[in-house]
Amino acid sequence: MDYQMKRMKRKTVGIYITKEGSVEVRAPHSAPKAEIDRFVREKEAWILSHQAKALERKQMRDSYKIQPGGSVLFLGREYPSERSQNRAVSFNATGFLLPETSSEELRAALADFYRRAAKEYLPKAVERFAPLIGKSPKQVRITSAKTRWGSCSANGGLNFSWRLMFAPPEEIDYVAVHELAHLIELNHSPRFWAIVEAILPDYRARRQALAELQEILLRQGW
């Protein structure tokens, strides 16, 4: 099996699959090549499984094209889009106007739109539920996190990913309540979940829907 080896200051041999699907082995400077080869052979099934997943994700990223005329997901709804001579993405009641540019630049323009929308939408979502929790954050920050919808900092601030703008309002509400509850309980104890459930009795369904959306977004390179 082909792999790229990196000698470094470490105690054990580790195998990593890159985003492109190649195999990288990181080994101690003193590890014999024969031992490394044997370790790689023993892990061949694991390597092939994870390599296949990485290549599948790469294919999805490469094939996913956002084009004017296609649909755009925003707040849980798919809107039609049209071509525009403007460089920025704009949105109205009928749909999106997308700049006629490369796929990469269009994706960046859409990310900027979602980020601006998040700065306006998410603080208001927090404000709606803060009185029910009985706590208000010191600040609300918008981040670019890919695998965390939100987080609560030790100083009482709340952070939310702009990628929440893909989700429907009811799922965004769940994240807002979840993070507000952390202002009372900085953990996921039964008391924490009781706070969330008292406000959103169906929070489990919303959480599951968000997990499924996150998987789709990651597959599409968002």
PDB file of C-alpha atoms in Angstrom:
ATOM      1  CA  MET A   1       0.000   0.000   0.000  1.00  0.00           C
ATOM      2  CA  ASP A   2       1.336   3.414  -0.964  1.00  0.00           C
ATOM      3  CA  TYR A   3       1.683   5.996   1.765  1.00  0.00           C
ATOM      4  CA  GLN A   4       3.587   9.138   2.588  1.00  0.00           C
ATOM      5  CA  MET A   5       5.699   8.927   5.727  1.00  0.00           C
ATOM      6  CA  LYS A   6       6.596  11.796   8.021  1.00  0.00           C
ATOM      7  CA  ARG A   7       9.217  11.305  10.695  1.00  0.00           C
ATOM      8  CA  MET A   8       8.616  13.495  13.709  1.00  0.00           C
ATOM      9  CA  LYS A   9       9.018  13.837  17.443  1.00  0.00           C
ATOM     10  CA  ARG A  10       6.367  11.462  18.742  1.00  0.00           C
ATOM     11  CA  LYS A  11       6.146   8.135  20.595  1.00  0.00           C
ATOM     12  CA  THR A  12       3.707   6.156  18.446  1.00  0.00           C
ATOM     13  CA  VAL A  13       2.903   5.515  14.801  1.00  0.00           C
ATOM     14  CA  GLY A  14      -0.245   7.187  13.523  1.00  0.00           C
ATOM     15  CA  ILE A  15      -2.145   6.852  10.255  1.00  0.00           C
ATOM     16  CA  TYR A  16      -4.048   9.773   8.759  1.00  0.00           C
ATOM     17  CA  ILE A  17      -6.224  10.036   5.663  1.00  0.00           C
ATOM     18  CA  THR A  18      -6.035  13.428   3.959  1.00  0.00           C
ATOM     19  CA  LYS A  19      -9.004  15.275   2.433  1.00  0.00           C
ATOM     20  CA  GLU A  20      -7.738  14.130  -0.974  1.00  0.00           C
ATOM     21  CA  GLY A  21      -7.808  10.473   0.112  1.00  0.00           C
ATOM     22  CA  SER A  22      -4.065   9.871   0.341  1.00  0.00           C
ATOM     23  CA  VAL A  23      -2.494   7.986   3.252  1.00  0.00           C
ATOM     24  CA  GLU A  24      -0.078   9.729   5.585  1.00  0.00           C
ATOM     25  CA  VAL A  25       1.888   7.837   8.238  1.00  0.00           C
ATOM     26  CA  ARG A  26       3.489   9.796  11.056  1.00  0.00           C
ATOM     27  CA  ALA A  27       6.176   7.905  12.905  1.00  0.00           C
ATOM     28  CA  PRO A  28       8.900   8.462  15.526  1.00  0.00           C
ATOM     29  CA  HIS A  29      12.387   9.139  14.187  1.00  0.00           C
ATOM     30  CA  SER A  30      13.590   5.865  15.714  1.00  0.00           C
ATOM     31  CA  ALA A  31      10.838   3.582  14.371  1.00  0.00           C
ATOM     32  CA  PRO A  32      12.220   0.905  11.980  1.00  0.00           C
ATOM     33  CA  LYS A  33      10.756   0.972   8.477  1.00  0.00           C
ATOM     34  CA  ALA A  34       9.848  -2.726   8.711  1.00  0.00           C
ATOM     35  CA  GLU A  35       7.735  -2.121  11.828  1.00  0.00           C
ATOM     36  CA  ILE A  36       5.965   0.787  10.157  1.00  0.00           C
ATOM     37  CA  ASP A  37       5.177  -1.335   7.083  1.00  0.00           C
ATOM     38  CA  ARG A  38       3.816  -4.112   9.283  1.00  0.00           C
ATOM     39  CA  PHE A  39       1.644  -1.638  11.189  1.00  0.00           C
ATOM     40  CA  VAL A  40       0.250  -0.275   7.926  1.00  0.00           C
ATOM     41  CA  ARG A  41      -0.561  -3.797   6.693  1.00  0.00           C
ATOM     42  CA  GLU A  42      -2.381  -4.576   9.960  1.00  0.00           C
ATOM     43  CA  LYS A  43      -4.474  -1.428   9.539  1.00  0.00           C
ATOM     44  CA  GLU A  44      -5.199  -1.991   5.851  1.00  0.00           C
ATOM     45  CA  ALA A  45      -8.941  -2.605   6.320  1.00  0.00           C
ATOM     46  CA  TRP A  46      -9.292   0.575   8.394  1.00  0.00           C
ATOM     47  CA  ILE A  47      -7.255   2.541   5.854  1.00  0.00           C
ATOM     48  CA  LEU A  48      -9.303   1.359   2.874  1.00  0.00           C
ATOM     49  CA  SER A  49     -12.581   2.090   4.654  1.00  0.00           C
ATOM     50  CA  HIS A  50     -11.612   5.628   5.650  1.00  0.00           C
ATOM     51  CA  GLN A  51      -9.906   6.265   2.328  1.00  0.00           C
ATOM     52  CA  ALA A  52     -13.132   5.372   0.499  1.00  0.00           C
ATOM     53  CA  LYS A  53     -15.090   7.792   2.674  1.00  0.00           C
ATOM     54  CA  ALA A  54     -12.552  10.569   2.056  1.00  0.00           C
ATOM     55  CA  LEU A  55     -12.665  10.015  -1.703  1.00  0.00           C
ATOM     56  CA  GLU A  56     -16.476  10.009  -1.615  1.00  0.00           C
ATOM     57  CA  ARG A  57     -16.498  13.349   0.208  1.00  0.00           C
ATOM     58  CA  LYS A  58     -13.967  14.731  -2.269  1.00  0.00           C
ATOM     59  CA  GLN A  59     -16.144  13.655  -5.197  1.00  0.00           C
ATOM     60  CA  MET A  60     -19.166  15.334  -3.617  1.00  0.00           C
ATOM     61  CA  ARG A  61     -17.192  18.552  -3.093  1.00  0.00           C
ATOM     62  CA  ASP A  62     -15.876  18.511  -6.638  1.00  0.00           C
ATOM     63  CA  SER A  63     -19.256  17.780  -8.239  1.00  0.00           C
ATOM     64  CA  TYR A  64     -21.329  20.190  -6.156  1.00  0.00           C
ATOM     65  CA  LYS A  65     -21.867  23.261  -8.299  1.00  0.00           C
ATOM     66  CA  ILE A  66     -23.932  26.272  -7.310  1.00  0.00           C
ATOM     67  CA  GLN A  67     -25.133  27.964 -10.460  1.00  0.00           C
ATOM     68  CA  PRO A  68     -27.485  30.833 -11.224  1.00  0.00           C
ATOM     69  CA  GLY A  69     -30.815  29.313 -12.109  1.00  0.00           C
ATOM     70  CA  GLY A  70     -30.496  26.615  -9.466  1.00  0.00           C
ATOM     71  CA  SER A  71     -32.062  26.652  -6.021  1.00  0.00           C
ATOM     72  CA  VAL A  72     -30.486  28.170  -2.905  1.00  0.00           C
ATOM     73  CA  LEU A  73     -31.204  26.916   0.608  1.00  0.00           C
ATOM     74  CA  PHE A  74     -31.977  29.668   3.106  1.00  0.00           C
ATOM     75  CA  LEU A  75     -33.736  29.321   6.471  1.00  0.00           C
ATOM     76  CA  GLY A  76     -34.866  25.823   5.591  1.00  0.00           C
ATOM     77  CA  ARG A  77     -36.440  26.711   2.242  1.00  0.00           C
ATOM     78  CA  GLU A  78     -35.160  26.336  -1.295  1.00  0.00           C
ATOM     79  CA  TYR A  79     -35.470  29.539  -3.313  1.00  0.00           C
ATOM     80  CA  PRO A  80     -35.026  29.976  -7.069  1.00  0.00           C
ATOM     81  CA  SER A  81     -32.156  32.087  -8.317  1.00  0.00           C
ATOM     82  CA  GLU A  82     -31.421  34.285 -11.309  1.00  0.00           C
ATOM     83  CA  ARG A  83     -28.286  35.733 -12.835  1.00  0.00           C
ATOM     84  CA  SER A  84     -27.173  39.206 -11.857  1.00  0.00           C
ATOM     85  CA  GLN A  85     -24.479  41.647 -12.917  1.00  0.00           C
ATOM     86  CA  ASN A  86     -23.881  42.596  -9.287  1.00  0.00           C
ATOM     87  CA  ARG A  87     -20.894  41.128  -7.483  1.00  0.00           C
ATOM     88  CA  ALA A  88     -22.798  40.475  -4.237  1.00  0.00           C
ATOM     89  CA  VAL A  89     -25.622  38.033  -3.553  1.00  0.00           C
ATOM     90  CA  SER A  90     -29.013  39.635  -2.938  1.00  0.00           C
ATOM     91  CA  PHE A  91     -32.320  38.191  -1.748  1.00  0.00           C
ATOM     92  CA  ASN A  92     -35.953  39.242  -1.985  1.00  0.00           C
ATOM     93  CA  ALA A  93     -39.377  37.635  -1.625  1.00  0.00           C
ATOM     94  CA  THR A  94     -39.097  35.876  -4.986  1.00  0.00           C
ATOM     95  CA  GLY A  95     -35.617  34.429  -4.577  1.00  0.00           C
ATOM     96  CA  PHE A  96     -31.920  35.092  -5.012  1.00  0.00           C
ATOM     97  CA  LEU A  97     -29.910  37.155  -7.456  1.00  0.00           C
ATOM     98  CA  LEU A  98     -26.514  35.502  -7.890  1.00  0.00           C
ATOM     99  CA  PRO A  99     -23.454  37.033  -9.549  1.00  0.00           C
ATOM    100  CA  GLU A 100     -22.413  35.391 -12.784  1.00  0.00           C
ATOM    101  CA  THR A 101     -18.942  34.249 -11.815  1.00  0.00           C
ATOM    102  CA  SER A 102     -16.894  31.143 -11.109  1.00  0.00           C
ATOM    103  CA  SER A 103     -18.243  28.421  -8.819  1.00  0.00           C
ATOM    104  CA  GLU A 104     -15.591  29.193  -6.211  1.00  0.00           C
ATOM    105  CA  GLU A 105     -16.297  32.933  -6.191  1.00  0.00           C
ATOM    106  CA  LEU A 106     -20.044  32.301  -6.124  1.00  0.00           C
ATOM    107  CA  ARG A 107     -19.671  30.054  -3.087  1.00  0.00           C
ATOM    108  CA  ALA A 108     -17.646  32.774  -1.346  1.00  0.00           C
ATOM    109  CA  ALA A 109     -20.295  35.377  -2.202  1.00  0.00           C
ATOM    110  CA  LEU A 110     -23.030  33.146  -0.788  1.00  0.00           C
ATOM    111  CA  ALA A 111     -21.020  32.568   2.385  1.00  0.00           C
ATOM    112  CA  ASP A 112     -20.749  36.332   2.786  1.00  0.00           C
ATOM    113  CA  PHE A 113     -24.526  36.648   2.353  1.00  0.00           C
ATOM    114  CA  TYR A 114     -25.213  33.973   4.972  1.00  0.00           C
ATOM    115  CA  ARG A 115     -22.763  35.638   7.346  1.00  0.00           C
ATOM    116  CA  ARG A 116     -24.489  39.013   7.006  1.00  0.00           C
ATOM    117  CA  ALA A 117     -27.903  37.389   7.425  1.00  0.00           C
ATOM    118  CA  ALA A 118     -26.709  35.573  10.546  1.00  0.00           C
ATOM    119  CA  LYS A 119     -25.530  38.805  12.155  1.00  0.00           C
ATOM    120  CA  GLU A 120     -29.029  40.196  11.779  1.00  0.00           C
ATOM    121  CA  TYR A 121     -31.119  37.085  12.449  1.00  0.00           C
ATOM    122  CA  LEU A 122     -29.368  35.174  15.238  1.00  0.00           C
ATOM    123  CA  PRO A 123     -29.167  37.907  17.915  1.00  0.00           C
ATOM    124  CA  LYS A 124     -32.930  38.386  17.518  1.00  0.00           C
ATOM    125  CA  ALA A 125     -33.504  34.658  18.004  1.00  0.00           C
ATOM    126  CA  VAL A 126     -31.513  34.834  21.230  1.00  0.00           C
ATOM    127  CA  GLU A 127     -33.469  37.878  22.407  1.00  0.00           C
ATOM    128  CA  ARG A 128     -36.775  36.025  21.957  1.00  0.00           C
ATOM    129  CA  PHE A 129     -35.810  33.187  24.278  1.00  0.00           C
ATOM    130  CA  ALA A 130     -33.596  34.968  26.821  1.00  0.00           C
ATOM    131  CA  PRO A 131     -36.597  36.014  29.001  1.00  0.00           C
ATOM    132  CA  LEU A 132     -37.782  32.390  29.130  1.00  0.00           C
ATOM    133  CA  ILE A 133     -34.362  31.244  30.295  1.00  0.00           C
ATOM    134  CA  GLY A 134     -33.947  34.165  32.657  1.00  0.00           C
ATOM    135  CA  LYS A 135     -30.440  34.886  31.372  1.00  0.00           C
ATOM    136  CA  SER A 136     -28.989  37.096  28.648  1.00  0.00           C
ATOM    137  CA  PRO A 137     -25.570  36.695  27.031  1.00  0.00           C
ATOM    138  CA  LYS A 138     -22.920  39.363  27.365  1.00  0.00           C
ATOM    139  CA  GLN A 139     -22.495  39.254  23.610  1.00  0.00           C
ATOM    140  CA  VAL A 140     -23.493  37.254  20.533  1.00  0.00           C
ATOM    141  CA  ARG A 141     -20.740  36.438  18.053  1.00  0.00           C
ATOM    142  CA  ILE A 142     -21.040  34.936  14.580  1.00  0.00           C
ATOM    143  CA  THR A 143     -18.385  32.362  13.699  1.00  0.00           C
ATOM    144  CA  SER A 144     -17.455  30.201  10.715  1.00  0.00           C
ATOM    145  CA  ALA A 145     -17.546  26.926  12.653  1.00  0.00           C
ATOM    146  CA  LYS A 146     -18.336  23.904  10.484  1.00  0.00           C
ATOM    147  CA  THR A 147     -19.021  21.209  13.063  1.00  0.00           C
ATOM    148  CA  ARG A 148     -20.498  23.238  15.928  1.00  0.00           C
ATOM    149  CA  TRP A 149     -23.725  25.158  15.465  1.00  0.00           C
ATOM    150  CA  GLY A 150     -23.116  27.149  18.622  1.00  0.00           C
ATOM    151  CA  SER A 151     -21.086  27.406  21.803  1.00  0.00           C
ATOM    152  CA  CYS A 152     -21.098  29.227  25.119  1.00  0.00           C
ATOM    153  CA  SER A 153     -17.912  30.842  26.383  1.00  0.00           C
ATOM    154  CA  ALA A 154     -16.866  30.944  30.015  1.00  0.00           C
ATOM    155  CA  ASN A 155     -17.343  34.727  30.106  1.00  0.00           C
ATOM    156  CA  GLY A 156     -21.045  34.453  29.258  1.00  0.00           C
ATOM    157  CA  GLY A 157     -20.891  35.118  25.535  1.00  0.00           C
ATOM    158  CA  LEU A 158     -22.662  33.002  22.927  1.00  0.00           C
ATOM    159  CA  ASN A 159     -21.203  32.002  19.569  1.00  0.00           C
ATOM    160  CA  PHE A 160     -23.191  30.824  16.546  1.00  0.00           C
ATOM    161  CA  SER A 161     -22.085  29.551  13.153  1.00  0.00           C
ATOM    162  CA  TRP A 162     -23.369  31.465  10.141  1.00  0.00           C
ATOM    163  CA  ARG A 163     -24.153  28.051   8.643  1.00  0.00           C
ATOM    164  CA  LEU A 164     -27.288  28.060  10.794  1.00  0.00           C
ATOM    165  CA  MET A 165     -28.799  30.185   8.028  1.00  0.00           C
ATOM    166  CA  PHE A 166     -29.278  26.963   6.060  1.00  0.00           C
ATOM    167  CA  ALA A 167     -31.569  25.628   8.806  1.00  0.00           C
ATOM    168  CA  PRO A 168     -35.295  26.280   9.312  1.00  0.00           C
ATOM    169  CA  PRO A 169     -36.270  28.767  12.047  1.00  0.00           C
ATOM    170  CA  GLU A 170     -37.465  26.061  14.455  1.00  0.00           C
ATOM    171  CA  GLU A 171     -34.064  24.365  14.365  1.00  0.00           C
ATOM    172  CA  ILE A 172     -32.294  27.693  14.850  1.00  0.00           C
ATOM    173  CA  ASP A 173     -34.546  28.263  17.858  1.00  0.00           C
ATOM    174  CA  TYR A 174     -33.300  24.986  19.328  1.00  0.00           C
ATOM    175  CA  VAL A 175     -29.671  26.091  19.049  1.00  0.00           C
ATOM    176  CA  ALA A 176     -30.508  29.465  20.613  1.00  0.00           C
ATOM    177  CA  VAL A 177     -32.255  27.781  23.562  1.00  0.00           C
ATOM    178  CA  HIS A 178     -29.471  25.214  23.881  1.00  0.00           C
ATOM    179  CA  GLU A 179     -26.759  27.850  24.193  1.00  0.00           C
ATOM    180  CA  LEU A 180     -28.840  30.084  26.465  1.00  0.00           C
ATOM    181  CA  ALA A 181     -29.341  27.104  28.781  1.00  0.00           C
ATOM    182  CA  HIS A 182     -25.559  26.869  29.063  1.00  0.00           C
ATOM    183  CA  LEU A 183     -25.595  30.243  30.807  1.00  0.00           C
ATOM    184  CA  ILE A 184     -27.194  28.339  33.693  1.00  0.00           C
ATOM    185  CA  GLU A 185     -25.584  24.913  33.254  1.00  0.00           C
ATOM    186  CA  LEU A 186     -22.173  24.746  31.540  1.00  0.00           C
ATOM    187  CA  ASN A 187     -22.619  21.021  30.901  1.00  0.00           C
ATOM    188  CA  HIS A 188     -25.061  18.523  29.431  1.00  0.00           C
ATOM    189  CA  SER A 189     -26.397  17.217  32.718  1.00  0.00           C
ATOM    190  CA  PRO A 190     -30.024  16.102  33.232  1.00  0.00           C
ATOM    191  CA  ARG A 191     -30.692  19.550  34.719  1.00  0.00           C
ATOM    192  CA  PHE A 192     -29.422  21.176  31.536  1.00  0.00           C
ATOM    193  CA  TRP A 193     -31.693  19.086  29.310  1.00  0.00           C
ATOM    194  CA  ALA A 194     -34.623  19.731  31.633  1.00  0.00           C
ATOM    195  CA  ILE A 195     -34.171  23.464  31.026  1.00  0.00           C
ATOM    196  CA  VAL A 196     -34.150  22.936  27.263  1.00  0.00           C
ATOM    197  CA  GLU A 197     -37.143  20.592  27.344  1.00  0.00           C
ATOM    198  CA  ALA A 198     -39.200  22.972  29.466  1.00  0.00           C
ATOM    199  CA  ILE A 199     -39.013  25.508  26.628  1.00  0.00           C
ATOM    200  CA  LEU A 200     -38.889  23.148  23.644  1.00  0.00           C
ATOM    201  CA  PRO A 201     -40.573  19.821  24.469  1.00  0.00           C
ATOM    202  CA  ASP A 202     -39.741  18.530  20.968  1.00  0.00           C
ATOM    203  CA  TYR A 203     -36.065  19.493  21.145  1.00  0.00           C
ATOM    204  CA  ARG A 204     -34.949  15.926  20.329  1.00  0.00           C
ATOM    205  CA  ALA A 205     -36.601  16.023  16.905  1.00  0.00           C
ATOM    206  CA  ARG A 206     -35.081  19.435  16.187  1.00  0.00           C
ATOM    207  CA  ARG A 207     -31.651  18.209  17.278  1.00  0.00           C
ATOM    208  CA  GLN A 208     -31.904  15.153  15.028  1.00  0.00           C
ATOM    209  CA  ALA A 209     -32.961  17.266  12.050  1.00  0.00           C
ATOM    210  CA  LEU A 210     -29.954  19.527  12.605  1.00  0.00           C
ATOM    211  CA  ALA A 211     -27.621  16.532  12.701  1.00  0.00           C
ATOM    212  CA  GLU A 212     -28.967  15.360   9.351  1.00  0.00           C
ATOM    213  CA  LEU A 213     -28.619  18.850   7.868  1.00  0.00           C
ATOM    214  CA  GLN A 214     -25.046  19.096   9.116  1.00  0.00           C
ATOM    215  CA  GLU A 215     -24.168  15.819   7.414  1.00  0.00           C
ATOM    216  CA  ILE A 216     -25.570  17.101   4.116  1.00  0.00           C
ATOM    217  CA  LEU A 217     -23.700  20.403   4.382  1.00  0.00           C
ATOM    218  CA  LEU A 218     -20.410  18.667   5.157  1.00  0.00           C
ATOM    219  CA  ARG A 219     -20.886  16.373   2.168  1.00  0.00           C
ATOM    220  CA  GLN A 220     -21.459  19.408  -0.041  1.00  0.00           C
ATOM    221  CA  GLY A 221     -18.343  21.142   1.226  1.00  0.00           C
ATOM    222  CA  TRP A 222     -20.068  23.758   3.344  1.00  0.00           C
TER     223      TRP A 222
END
